[in-house]
Amino acid sequence: VQLQASGGGLVQAGGSLRLSCTRRIFGMYTVGWFRQAPGKEREFVAGINLSGGSTDYADSAKGRFTISRDNAKNTVYLQMNSLKPEDTAVYFCAAGTHYYVQRGTSEYAYWGQGTQVTVSS
């Protein structure tokens, strides 16, 4: 299972970015986005189940981030709006075989390499 995260970059506070996570076969996996800032633990940001009908967001992401998936394109997106400097981190996508979205990193067996998001003030 190979995951590829992309779309990170440098953006000013208040700006937007869209992250993408692709893999060869996506339809059977729940996907989560996580992030890790320097010196901090990796934390859950958002997740979506395999049908796309169920999503979950960390409190820090609610109202600003939207997760979606296009199984025909084997891609999961994380639209991030109203970005803040505290959103600066390496963002990872991960896939798991569970039916419901989980927030724990140990619930996901497959991980991408991460993409850097930097938000300047």
mmCIF file of C-alpha atoms in Angstrom:
data_model
loop_
_atom_site.group_PDB
_atom_site.id
_atom_site.type_symbol
_atom_site.label_atom_id
_atom_site.label_comp_id
_atom_site.label_asym_id
_atom_site.label_seq_id
_atom_site.Cartn_x
_atom_site.Cartn_y
_atom_site.Cartn_z
ATOM 1 C CA VAL A 1 0.000 0.000 0.000
ATOM 2 C CA GLN A 2 1.579 3.258 -1.103
ATOM 3 C CA LEU A 3 0.191 6.658 -0.152
ATOM 4 C CA GLN A 4 1.285 9.950 -1.642
ATOM 5 C CA ALA A 5 0.486 13.226 0.092
ATOM 6 C CA SER A 6 0.889 16.513 -1.754
ATOM 7 C CA GLY A 7 -0.305 20.091 -1.811
ATOM 8 C CA GLY A 8 1.580 21.588 1.081
ATOM 9 C CA GLY A 9 3.379 24.891 0.908
ATOM 10 C CA LEU A 10 3.863 28.321 2.405
ATOM 11 C CA VAL A 11 0.785 30.476 2.865
ATOM 12 C CA GLN A 12 -0.095 33.606 4.812
ATOM 13 C CA ALA A 13 -2.467 33.479 7.743
ATOM 14 C CA GLY A 14 -6.043 33.487 6.507
ATOM 15 C CA GLY A 15 -5.105 31.722 3.305
ATOM 16 C CA SER A 16 -6.072 28.308 1.974
ATOM 17 C CA LEU A 17 -4.434 25.110 0.819
ATOM 18 C CA ARG A 18 -5.782 21.847 -0.504
ATOM 19 C CA LEU A 19 -3.918 18.694 0.351
ATOM 20 C CA SER A 20 -4.302 15.535 -1.695
ATOM 21 C CA CYS A 21 -3.644 11.928 -0.776
ATOM 22 C CA THR A 22 -3.541 9.357 -3.532
ATOM 23 C CA ARG A 23 -2.922 5.636 -3.690
ATOM 24 C CA ARG A 24 -3.365 2.890 -6.197
ATOM 25 C CA ILE A 25 -6.456 1.305 -4.648
ATOM 26 C CA PHE A 26 -8.387 3.485 -2.251
ATOM 27 C CA GLY A 27 -11.937 2.347 -2.209
ATOM 28 C CA MET A 28 -11.677 -0.104 0.653
ATOM 29 C CA TYR A 29 -9.945 2.095 3.205
ATOM 30 C CA THR A 30 -10.863 4.689 5.757
ATOM 31 C CA VAL A 31 -8.468 7.614 5.450
ATOM 32 C CA GLY A 32 -7.252 10.056 8.045
ATOM 33 C CA TRP A 33 -5.174 13.215 7.960
ATOM 34 C CA PHE A 34 -2.763 13.821 10.797
ATOM 35 C CA ARG A 35 -0.213 16.510 11.485
ATOM 36 C CA GLN A 36 2.954 16.822 13.490
ATOM 37 C CA ALA A 37 4.564 20.073 14.517
ATOM 38 C CA PRO A 38 8.190 20.221 15.697
ATOM 39 C CA GLY A 39 8.525 18.868 19.209
ATOM 40 C CA LYS A 40 4.921 17.724 19.348
ATOM 41 C CA GLU A 41 3.149 14.422 18.969
ATOM 42 C CA ARG A 42 1.353 13.493 15.786
ATOM 43 C CA GLU A 43 -2.300 14.458 16.093
ATOM 44 C CA PHE A 44 -5.515 13.634 14.310
ATOM 45 C CA VAL A 45 -6.920 16.348 12.053
ATOM 46 C CA ALA A 46 -9.743 14.788 10.038
ATOM 47 C CA GLY A 47 -10.948 11.435 8.775
ATOM 48 C CA ILE A 48 -13.383 9.994 6.264
ATOM 49 C CA ASN A 49 -14.808 6.525 5.959
ATOM 50 C CA LEU A 50 -14.627 4.448 2.812
ATOM 51 C CA SER A 51 -17.984 5.546 1.401
ATOM 52 C CA GLY A 52 -17.396 9.203 2.219
ATOM 53 C CA GLY A 53 -20.622 9.306 4.156
ATOM 54 C CA SER A 54 -19.016 9.740 7.556
ATOM 55 C CA THR A 55 -16.398 12.277 8.556
ATOM 56 C CA ASP A 56 -14.767 13.386 11.784
ATOM 57 C CA TYR A 57 -12.752 16.468 12.642
ATOM 58 C CA ALA A 58 -10.539 17.554 15.470
ATOM 59 C CA ASP A 59 -11.865 20.609 17.268
ATOM 60 C CA SER A 60 -9.040 22.673 15.789
ATOM 61 C CA ALA A 61 -10.207 21.796 12.271
ATOM 62 C CA LYS A 62 -13.965 22.127 12.625
ATOM 63 C CA GLY A 63 -15.427 24.922 10.549
ATOM 64 C CA ARG A 64 -12.165 25.538 8.684
ATOM 65 C CA PHE A 65 -11.123 22.218 7.137
ATOM 66 C CA THR A 66 -13.127 19.886 4.916
ATOM 67 C CA ILE A 67 -12.193 16.314 4.090
ATOM 68 C CA SER A 68 -13.596 14.635 0.997
ATOM 69 C CA ARG A 69 -12.786 11.733 -1.257
ATOM 70 C CA ASP A 70 -13.119 10.800 -4.902
ATOM 71 C CA ASN A 71 -12.826 7.031 -5.089
ATOM 72 C CA ALA A 72 -12.880 7.125 -8.884
ATOM 73 C CA LYS A 73 -9.627 9.101 -8.692
ATOM 74 C CA ASN A 74 -8.296 7.189 -5.685
ATOM 75 C CA THR A 75 -7.812 10.517 -3.928
ATOM 76 C CA VAL A 76 -8.726 12.024 -0.585
ATOM 77 C CA TYR A 77 -8.624 15.795 -0.175
ATOM 78 C CA LEU A 78 -8.202 18.081 2.798
ATOM 79 C CA GLN A 79 -9.365 21.605 2.019
ATOM 80 C CA MET A 80 -7.898 23.960 4.598
ATOM 81 C CA ASN A 81 -9.281 27.487 4.861
ATOM 82 C CA SER A 82 -8.627 30.349 7.266
ATOM 83 C CA LEU A 83 -5.223 28.926 8.056
ATOM 84 C CA LYS A 84 -3.457 30.012 11.220
ATOM 85 C CA PRO A 85 0.225 29.953 12.175
ATOM 86 C CA GLU A 86 -0.568 27.167 14.643
ATOM 87 C CA ASP A 87 -1.583 24.981 11.694
ATOM 88 C CA THR A 88 2.067 24.842 10.676
ATOM 89 C CA ALA A 89 3.130 21.192 10.656
ATOM 90 C CA VAL A 90 3.950 18.234 8.478
ATOM 91 C CA TYR A 91 0.669 16.731 7.346
ATOM 92 C CA PHE A 92 0.348 12.999 6.829
ATOM 93 C CA CYS A 93 -2.386 10.917 5.302
ATOM 94 C CA ALA A 94 -3.009 7.411 6.552
ATOM 95 C CA ALA A 95 -5.263 4.535 5.591
ATOM 96 C CA GLY A 96 -6.875 1.891 7.730
ATOM 97 C CA THR A 97 -9.238 -0.993 7.217
ATOM 98 C CA HIS A 98 -11.704 -0.057 9.955
ATOM 99 C CA TYR A 99 -15.254 0.904 9.027
ATOM 100 C CA TYR A 100 -15.616 3.917 11.296
ATOM 101 C CA VAL A 101 -13.200 6.838 11.384
ATOM 102 C CA GLN A 102 -10.687 6.464 14.188
ATOM 103 C CA ARG A 103 -8.539 9.169 15.749
ATOM 104 C CA GLY A 104 -5.672 7.091 17.059
ATOM 105 C CA THR A 105 -2.490 6.807 15.015
ATOM 106 C CA SER A 106 -2.222 3.129 15.919
ATOM 107 C CA GLU A 107 -5.503 2.461 14.112
ATOM 108 C CA TYR A 108 -3.927 3.225 10.740
ATOM 109 C CA ALA A 109 -1.618 0.679 9.152
ATOM 110 C CA TYR A 110 -0.546 2.621 6.079
ATOM 111 C CA TRP A 111 1.091 6.050 6.019
ATOM 112 C CA GLY A 112 2.249 8.520 3.413
ATOM 113 C CA GLN A 113 5.485 10.466 3.593
ATOM 114 C CA GLY A 114 4.015 13.803 4.698
ATOM 115 C CA THR A 115 3.779 17.253 3.175
ATOM 116 C CA GLN A 116 4.930 20.457 4.876
ATOM 117 C CA VAL A 117 2.405 23.205 5.571
ATOM 118 C CA THR A 118 3.795 26.521 6.791
ATOM 119 C CA VAL A 119 1.512 29.398 7.705
ATOM 120 C CA SER A 120 3.149 32.766 8.207
ATOM 121 C CA SER A 121 1.686 35.454 10.425
#
